[in-house]
Amino acid sequence: QKEVEQNSGPLSVPEGAIASLNCTYSDRGSQSFFWYRQYSGKSPELIMSIYSNGDKEDGRFTAQLNKASQYVSLLIRDSQPSDSATYLCAVRNTGNQFYFGTGTSLTVIP
Amino acid sequence: EAGVAQSPRYKIIEKRQSVAFWCNPISGHATLYWYQQILGQGPKLLIQFQNNGVVDDSQLPKDRFSAERLKGVDSTLKIQPAKLEDSAVYLCASSYPTGRGYTFGSGTRLTVV
């Protein structure tokens, strides 16, 4: 079982819609969770971090964490074409190791 | 604040040759990471330094890869000898010790032919 799993997509949504990205992790004791955005040919860029159950909002982005279900999600409201990228979920496990998922490719259609 | 600096940006070598990558982290960031990202995959941690000590190198292929951070600031990652499957982007990242997410450099794209 992989440490972090994501649906690779591709996920396509129309401009203005809500994009929903999901991630599950295997180490139940993990405490820190991150979402990175990676444009083609560029390095990953941190967009959200979350450490406790519930929702965390930052502008059009909302990260949701459910530790009981070992599930992290990222919602992007009012999706824009500039949001088209690969979104990477990362988890810091109980061994203080960082693991990334394989990423979900998102395309926002104008 | 200046970002994480990496060089070179691109490198093409033949298999069995050696190659080295350099990284200078953000000033004050004690933790430095080297990641390998193969096309279509997420980044895979190769080695993590805290100051000049190794915290985690469990996924570093030590028969051919080596890394050092002698003065606790910049770092080099070396591959010797390179294999075709080493073709990837090598990303360096740094953070404060709390590790609340970190900043990546622009990466070095390695092609082994």
PDB file of C-alpha atoms in Angstrom:
ATOM      1  CA  GLN A   1       0.000   0.000   0.000  1.00  0.00           C
ATOM      2  CA  LYS A   2       1.352   3.397  -0.940  1.00  0.00           C
ATOM      3  CA  GLU A   3       1.818   6.002   1.762  1.00  0.00           C
ATOM      4  CA  VAL A   4      -0.228   8.566  -0.163  1.00  0.00           C
ATOM      5  CA  GLU A   5      -2.706   7.847  -2.925  1.00  0.00           C
ATOM      6  CA  GLN A   6      -4.393  10.202  -5.320  1.00  0.00           C
ATOM      7  CA  ASN A   7      -6.590   9.729  -8.346  1.00  0.00           C
ATOM      8  CA  SER A   8      -4.293  10.666 -11.216  1.00  0.00           C
ATOM      9  CA  GLY A   9      -7.159  12.064 -13.272  1.00  0.00           C
ATOM     10  CA  PRO A  10      -7.242  13.863 -15.531  1.00  0.00           C
ATOM     11  CA  LEU A  11      -9.988  15.937 -13.972  1.00  0.00           C
ATOM     12  CA  SER A  12     -11.724  18.490 -16.155  1.00  0.00           C
ATOM     13  CA  VAL A  13     -14.093  21.163 -14.887  1.00  0.00           C
ATOM     14  CA  PRO A  14     -15.649  24.169 -16.599  1.00  0.00           C
ATOM     15  CA  GLU A  15     -14.525  27.654 -15.641  1.00  0.00           C
ATOM     16  CA  GLY A  16     -16.364  28.882 -12.558  1.00  0.00           C
ATOM     17  CA  ALA A  17     -17.123  25.395 -11.239  1.00  0.00           C
ATOM     18  CA  ILE A  18     -15.819  23.739  -8.074  1.00  0.00           C
ATOM     19  CA  ALA A  19     -12.902  21.351  -8.524  1.00  0.00           C
ATOM     20  CA  SER A  20     -12.594  18.611  -5.910  1.00  0.00           C
ATOM     21  CA  LEU A  21      -9.298  16.788  -5.411  1.00  0.00           C
ATOM     22  CA  ASN A  22      -8.917  13.858  -3.080  1.00  0.00           C
ATOM     23  CA  CYS A  23      -6.106  12.083  -1.258  1.00  0.00           C
ATOM     24  CA  THR A  24      -5.858   9.174   1.164  1.00  0.00           C
ATOM     25  CA  TYR A  25      -2.928   8.213   3.362  1.00  0.00           C
ATOM     26  CA  SER A  26      -1.892   5.030   5.103  1.00  0.00           C
ATOM     27  CA  ASP A  27      -0.190   6.139   8.338  1.00  0.00           C
ATOM     28  CA  ARG A  28      -3.018   6.819  10.779  1.00  0.00           C
ATOM     29  CA  GLY A  29      -0.724   8.798  13.063  1.00  0.00           C
ATOM     30  CA  SER A  30       0.230  11.365  10.419  1.00  0.00           C
ATOM     31  CA  GLN A  31      -0.141  14.934  11.643  1.00  0.00           C
ATOM     32  CA  SER A  32       0.719  17.277   8.787  1.00  0.00           C
ATOM     33  CA  PHE A  33      -0.866  17.484   5.359  1.00  0.00           C
ATOM     34  CA  PHE A  34      -0.063  19.672   2.409  1.00  0.00           C
ATOM     35  CA  TRP A  35      -1.308  20.489  -1.055  1.00  0.00           C
ATOM     36  CA  TYR A  36       1.148  21.565  -3.719  1.00  0.00           C
ATOM     37  CA  ARG A  37       0.403  22.862  -7.194  1.00  0.00           C
ATOM     38  CA  GLN A  38       2.791  22.019 -10.022  1.00  0.00           C
ATOM     39  CA  TYR A  39       2.577  23.650 -13.412  1.00  0.00           C
ATOM     40  CA  SER A  40       4.046  21.728 -16.317  1.00  0.00           C
ATOM     41  CA  GLY A  41       7.821  22.007 -16.304  1.00  0.00           C
ATOM     42  CA  LYS A  42       7.855  23.891 -13.008  1.00  0.00           C
ATOM     43  CA  SER A  43       8.587  22.974  -9.400  1.00  0.00           C
ATOM     44  CA  PRO A  44       5.843  22.230  -6.874  1.00  0.00           C
ATOM     45  CA  GLU A  45       4.475  25.250  -5.033  1.00  0.00           C
ATOM     46  CA  LEU A  46       2.863  24.998  -1.592  1.00  0.00           C
ATOM     47  CA  ILE A  47      -0.723  26.260  -1.636  1.00  0.00           C
ATOM     48  CA  MET A  48      -2.303  24.833   1.520  1.00  0.00           C
ATOM     49  CA  SER A  49      -1.342  23.099   4.734  1.00  0.00           C
ATOM     50  CA  ILE A  50      -3.680  21.574   7.317  1.00  0.00           C
ATOM     51  CA  TYR A  51      -2.976  19.950  10.659  1.00  0.00           C
ATOM     52  CA  SER A  52      -6.313  19.421  12.413  1.00  0.00           C
ATOM     53  CA  ASN A  53      -9.639  17.890  11.489  1.00  0.00           C
ATOM     54  CA  GLY A  54     -12.085  20.086   9.658  1.00  0.00           C
ATOM     55  CA  ASP A  55     -11.814  22.731   6.996  1.00  0.00           C
ATOM     56  CA  LYS A  56      -9.224  25.393   6.332  1.00  0.00           C
ATOM     57  CA  GLU A  57     -10.015  28.117   3.852  1.00  0.00           C
ATOM     58  CA  ASP A  58      -7.643  30.411   1.989  1.00  0.00           C
ATOM     59  CA  GLY A  59      -9.241  32.479  -0.718  1.00  0.00           C
ATOM     60  CA  ARG A  60     -10.748  30.167  -3.327  1.00  0.00           C
ATOM     61  CA  PHE A  61      -9.042  27.135  -1.793  1.00  0.00           C
ATOM     62  CA  THR A  62     -10.423  24.955   1.009  1.00  0.00           C
ATOM     63  CA  ALA A  63      -8.521  22.025   2.468  1.00  0.00           C
ATOM     64  CA  GLN A  64     -10.510  19.389   4.337  1.00  0.00           C
ATOM     65  CA  LEU A  65      -9.053  16.814   6.702  1.00  0.00           C
ATOM     66  CA  ASN A  66     -10.738  13.735   8.145  1.00  0.00           C
ATOM     67  CA  LYS A  67      -8.225  11.807  10.235  1.00  0.00           C
ATOM     68  CA  ALA A  68     -10.684   9.042  11.103  1.00  0.00           C
ATOM     69  CA  SER A  69     -11.099   8.262   7.408  1.00  0.00           C
ATOM     70  CA  GLN A  70      -7.460   9.130   6.610  1.00  0.00           C
ATOM     71  CA  TYR A  71      -8.672  11.442   3.918  1.00  0.00           C
ATOM     72  CA  VAL A  72      -7.595  14.882   2.747  1.00  0.00           C
ATOM     73  CA  SER A  73      -9.275  16.922   0.059  1.00  0.00           C
ATOM     74  CA  LEU A  74      -8.792  20.222  -1.715  1.00  0.00           C
ATOM     75  CA  LEU A  75     -11.683  22.235  -3.090  1.00  0.00           C
ATOM     76  CA  ILE A  76     -11.096  24.997  -5.595  1.00  0.00           C
ATOM     77  CA  ARG A  77     -14.066  27.329  -5.941  1.00  0.00           C
ATOM     78  CA  ASP A  78     -14.704  29.487  -9.008  1.00  0.00           C
ATOM     79  CA  SER A  79     -12.078  27.517 -10.952  1.00  0.00           C
ATOM     80  CA  GLN A  80     -10.016  29.528 -13.401  1.00  0.00           C
ATOM     81  CA  PRO A  81      -8.019  28.372 -16.435  1.00  0.00           C
ATOM     82  CA  SER A  82      -4.903  29.437 -14.511  1.00  0.00           C
ATOM     83  CA  ASP A  83      -5.713  26.699 -11.972  1.00  0.00           C
ATOM     84  CA  SER A  84      -4.944  24.086 -14.627  1.00  0.00           C
ATOM     85  CA  ALA A  85      -2.006  22.155 -13.166  1.00  0.00           C
ATOM     86  CA  THR A  86      -1.103  18.963 -11.345  1.00  0.00           C
ATOM     87  CA  TYR A  87      -2.037  19.002  -7.657  1.00  0.00           C
ATOM     88  CA  LEU A  88       0.163  16.989  -5.311  1.00  0.00           C
ATOM     89  CA  CYS A  89      -0.915  15.810  -1.882  1.00  0.00           C
ATOM     90  CA  ALA A  90       1.891  15.420   0.666  1.00  0.00           C
ATOM     91  CA  VAL A  91       1.825  13.899   4.123  1.00  0.00           C
ATOM     92  CA  ARG A  92       4.314  13.974   6.985  1.00  0.00           C
ATOM     93  CA  ASN A  93       4.014  10.620   8.743  1.00  0.00           C
ATOM     94  CA  THR A  94       4.784   9.539  12.279  1.00  0.00           C
ATOM     95  CA  GLY A  95       8.367   8.832  11.231  1.00  0.00           C
ATOM     96  CA  ASN A  96       8.680  12.514  10.247  1.00  0.00           C
ATOM     97  CA  GLN A  97       9.019  11.460   6.609  1.00  0.00           C
ATOM     98  CA  PHE A  98       7.408  13.395   3.775  1.00  0.00           C
ATOM     99  CA  TYR A  99       5.569  11.414   1.141  1.00  0.00           C
ATOM    100  CA  PHE A 100       3.957  12.777  -2.000  1.00  0.00           C
ATOM    101  CA  GLY A 101       1.140  11.286  -3.999  1.00  0.00           C
ATOM    102  CA  THR A 102       1.483  10.906  -7.748  1.00  0.00           C
ATOM    103  CA  GLY A 103      -0.637  13.993  -8.336  1.00  0.00           C
ATOM    104  CA  THR A 104      -3.993  14.775  -9.957  1.00  0.00           C
ATOM    105  CA  SER A 105      -4.004  16.602 -13.266  1.00  0.00           C
ATOM    106  CA  LEU A 106      -6.654  19.340 -13.367  1.00  0.00           C
ATOM    107  CA  THR A 107      -7.825  21.124 -16.503  1.00  0.00           C
ATOM    108  CA  VAL A 108     -10.188  24.086 -16.241  1.00  0.00           C
ATOM    109  CA  ILE A 109     -12.037  24.566 -19.498  1.00  0.00           C
ATOM    110  CA  PRO A 110     -12.820  28.194 -20.453  1.00  0.00           C
TER     111      PRO A 110
ATOM    112  CA  GLU B   1      13.666  36.539   0.432  1.00  0.00           C
ATOM    113  CA  ALA B   2      15.792  34.740  -2.134  1.00  0.00           C
ATOM    114  CA  GLY B   3      14.514  31.302  -3.089  1.00  0.00           C
ATOM    115  CA  VAL B   4      16.208  27.929  -3.198  1.00  0.00           C
ATOM    116  CA  ALA B   5      18.963  28.053  -5.805  1.00  0.00           C
ATOM    117  CA  GLN B   6      19.859  25.033  -7.891  1.00  0.00           C
ATOM    118  CA  SER B   7      22.306  24.433 -10.687  1.00  0.00           C
ATOM    119  CA  PRO B   8      22.599  23.393 -13.392  1.00  0.00           C
ATOM    120  CA  ARG B   9      19.067  23.666 -14.818  1.00  0.00           C
ATOM    121  CA  TYR B  10      19.655  20.969 -17.400  1.00  0.00           C
ATOM    122  CA  LYS B  11      22.190  18.205 -17.835  1.00  0.00           C
ATOM    123  CA  ILE B  12      22.581  15.518 -20.480  1.00  0.00           C
ATOM    124  CA  ILE B  13      25.068  12.727 -19.846  1.00  0.00           C
ATOM    125  CA  GLU B  14      25.774   9.272 -21.143  1.00  0.00           C
ATOM    126  CA  LYS B  15      25.091   6.244 -18.997  1.00  0.00           C
ATOM    127  CA  ARG B  16      27.933   5.273 -16.700  1.00  0.00           C
ATOM    128  CA  GLN B  17      29.117   8.882 -16.491  1.00  0.00           C
ATOM    129  CA  SER B  18      28.995  10.838 -13.259  1.00  0.00           C
ATOM    130  CA  VAL B  19      27.084  14.038 -12.527  1.00  0.00           C
ATOM    131  CA  ALA B  20      26.716  16.450  -9.621  1.00  0.00           C
ATOM    132  CA  PHE B  21      23.974  18.876  -8.684  1.00  0.00           C
ATOM    133  CA  TRP B  22      24.243  21.843  -6.361  1.00  0.00           C
ATOM    134  CA  CYS B  23      21.678  23.443  -4.063  1.00  0.00           C
ATOM    135  CA  ASN B  24      21.743  26.551  -1.888  1.00  0.00           C
ATOM    136  CA  PRO B  25      18.733  26.710   0.462  1.00  0.00           C
ATOM    137  CA  ILE B  26      16.865  29.749   1.704  1.00  0.00           C
ATOM    138  CA  SER B  27      18.902  31.568   4.326  1.00  0.00           C
ATOM    139  CA  GLY B  28      18.088  30.302   7.797  1.00  0.00           C
ATOM    140  CA  HIS B  29      16.476  27.069   6.656  1.00  0.00           C
ATOM    141  CA  ALA B  30      18.182  24.313   8.606  1.00  0.00           C
ATOM    142  CA  THR B  31      16.429  21.460   6.828  1.00  0.00           C
ATOM    143  CA  LEU B  32      17.321  20.555   3.254  1.00  0.00           C
ATOM    144  CA  TYR B  33      15.816  17.854   1.068  1.00  0.00           C
ATOM    145  CA  TRP B  34      16.705  16.265  -2.253  1.00  0.00           C
ATOM    146  CA  TYR B  35      13.848  14.778  -4.253  1.00  0.00           C
ATOM    147  CA  GLN B  36      13.743  12.819  -7.486  1.00  0.00           C
ATOM    148  CA  GLN B  37      10.711  13.359  -9.716  1.00  0.00           C
ATOM    149  CA  ILE B  38      10.322  11.020 -12.656  1.00  0.00           C
ATOM    150  CA  LEU B  39       7.962  12.228 -15.378  1.00  0.00           C
ATOM    151  CA  GLY B  40       4.345  11.586 -14.419  1.00  0.00           C
ATOM    152  CA  GLN B  41       5.144  10.727 -10.808  1.00  0.00           C
ATOM    153  CA  GLY B  42       5.183  12.589  -7.533  1.00  0.00           C
ATOM    154  CA  PRO B  43       8.484  13.651  -5.978  1.00  0.00           C
ATOM    155  CA  LYS B  44      10.328  10.896  -4.113  1.00  0.00           C
ATOM    156  CA  LEU B  45      12.496  11.859  -1.160  1.00  0.00           C
ATOM    157  CA  LEU B  46      16.124  10.832  -1.619  1.00  0.00           C
ATOM    158  CA  ILE B  47      17.733  12.414   1.428  1.00  0.00           C
ATOM    159  CA  GLN B  48      16.911  14.863   4.205  1.00  0.00           C
ATOM    160  CA  PHE B  49      19.507  16.917   6.091  1.00  0.00           C
ATOM    161  CA  GLN B  50      19.098  18.769   9.357  1.00  0.00           C
ATOM    162  CA  ASN B  51      21.990  21.240   9.377  1.00  0.00           C
ATOM    163  CA  ASN B  52      24.871  19.049   8.199  1.00  0.00           C
ATOM    164  CA  GLY B  53      23.509  15.772   9.573  1.00  0.00           C
ATOM    165  CA  VAL B  54      21.493  13.183   7.657  1.00  0.00           C
ATOM    166  CA  VAL B  55      17.967  12.661   9.023  1.00  0.00           C
ATOM    167  CA  ASP B  56      16.627  10.244   6.415  1.00  0.00           C
ATOM    168  CA  ASP B  57      18.354   8.595   3.474  1.00  0.00           C
ATOM    169  CA  SER B  58      16.302   5.414   3.406  1.00  0.00           C
ATOM    170  CA  GLN B  59      15.333   5.839  -0.258  1.00  0.00           C
ATOM    171  CA  LEU B  60      18.743   6.934  -1.527  1.00  0.00           C
ATOM    172  CA  PRO B  61      20.341   4.296  -3.808  1.00  0.00           C
ATOM    173  CA  LYS B  62      23.604   4.401  -1.947  1.00  0.00           C
ATOM    174  CA  ASP B  63      25.470   2.248  -4.421  1.00  0.00           C
ATOM    175  CA  ARG B  64      25.420   5.115  -6.908  1.00  0.00           C
ATOM    176  CA  PHE B  65      24.020   8.216  -5.200  1.00  0.00           C
ATOM    177  CA  SER B  66      25.744  10.323  -2.576  1.00  0.00           C
ATOM    178  CA  ALA B  67      24.975  13.658  -0.991  1.00  0.00           C
ATOM    179  CA  GLU B  68      26.689  15.980   1.391  1.00  0.00           C
ATOM    180  CA  ARG B  69      26.043  19.213   3.230  1.00  0.00           C
ATOM    181  CA  LEU B  70      29.369  19.859   4.854  1.00  0.00           C
ATOM    182  CA  LYS B  71      28.851  23.306   6.373  1.00  0.00           C
ATOM    183  CA  GLY B  72      25.136  23.003   6.988  1.00  0.00           C
ATOM    184  CA  VAL B  73      24.281  25.396   4.168  1.00  0.00           C
ATOM    185  CA  ASP B  74      24.623  24.366   0.543  1.00  0.00           C
ATOM    186  CA  SER B  75      24.523  20.779  -0.616  1.00  0.00           C
ATOM    187  CA  THR B  76      25.627  18.606  -3.506  1.00  0.00           C
ATOM    188  CA  LEU B  77      24.024  15.431  -4.838  1.00  0.00           C
ATOM    189  CA  LYS B  78      26.146  13.121  -6.952  1.00  0.00           C
ATOM    190  CA  ILE B  79      25.314  10.160  -9.167  1.00  0.00           C
ATOM    191  CA  GLN B  80      28.120   7.815 -10.146  1.00  0.00           C
ATOM    192  CA  PRO B  81      27.686   5.919 -12.416  1.00  0.00           C
ATOM    193  CA  ALA B  82      24.428   7.116 -13.948  1.00  0.00           C
ATOM    194  CA  LYS B  83      21.830   4.748 -15.383  1.00  0.00           C
ATOM    195  CA  LEU B  84      19.116   5.406 -17.927  1.00  0.00           C
ATOM    196  CA  GLU B  85      16.449   5.175 -15.191  1.00  0.00           C
ATOM    197  CA  ASP B  86      18.059   8.101 -13.361  1.00  0.00           C
ATOM    198  CA  SER B  87      16.577  10.441 -15.964  1.00  0.00           C
ATOM    199  CA  ALA B  88      14.385  12.728 -13.889  1.00  0.00           C
ATOM    200  CA  VAL B  89      14.113  16.163 -12.365  1.00  0.00           C
ATOM    201  CA  TYR B  90      16.126  16.503  -9.173  1.00  0.00           C
ATOM    202  CA  LEU B  91      14.497  18.948  -6.815  1.00  0.00           C
ATOM    203  CA  CYS B  92      16.037  20.562  -3.782  1.00  0.00           C
ATOM    204  CA  ALA B  93      13.826  22.000  -1.062  1.00  0.00           C
ATOM    205  CA  SER B  94      14.416  23.672   2.263  1.00  0.00           C
ATOM    206  CA  SER B  95      12.423  24.526   5.365  1.00  0.00           C
ATOM    207  CA  TYR B  96      12.660  25.592   8.981  1.00  0.00           C
ATOM    208  CA  PRO B  97      12.986  22.603  11.325  1.00  0.00           C
ATOM    209  CA  THR B  98       9.260  22.682  12.111  1.00  0.00           C
ATOM    210  CA  GLY B  99       8.861  21.451   8.549  1.00  0.00           C
ATOM    211  CA  ARG B 100       5.528  23.117   7.932  1.00  0.00           C
ATOM    212  CA  GLY B 101       5.763  22.668   4.194  1.00  0.00           C
ATOM    213  CA  TYR B 102       8.776  23.792   2.302  1.00  0.00           C
ATOM    214  CA  THR B 103      10.001  25.690  -0.733  1.00  0.00           C
ATOM    215  CA  PHE B 104      11.347  23.940  -3.799  1.00  0.00           C
ATOM    216  CA  GLY B 105      14.098  25.135  -6.087  1.00  0.00           C
ATOM    217  CA  SER B 106      13.613  25.193  -9.837  1.00  0.00           C
ATOM    218  CA  GLY B 107      15.150  21.737 -10.198  1.00  0.00           C
ATOM    219  CA  THR B 108      17.747  20.121 -12.422  1.00  0.00           C
ATOM    220  CA  ARG B 109      16.443  18.120 -15.349  1.00  0.00           C
ATOM    221  CA  LEU B 110      18.789  15.184 -15.941  1.00  0.00           C
ATOM    222  CA  THR B 111      18.695  13.145 -19.136  1.00  0.00           C
ATOM    223  CA  VAL B 112      20.808  10.003 -19.286  1.00  0.00           C
ATOM    224  CA  VAL B 113      21.331   8.674 -22.806  1.00  0.00           C
TER     225      VAL B 113
END
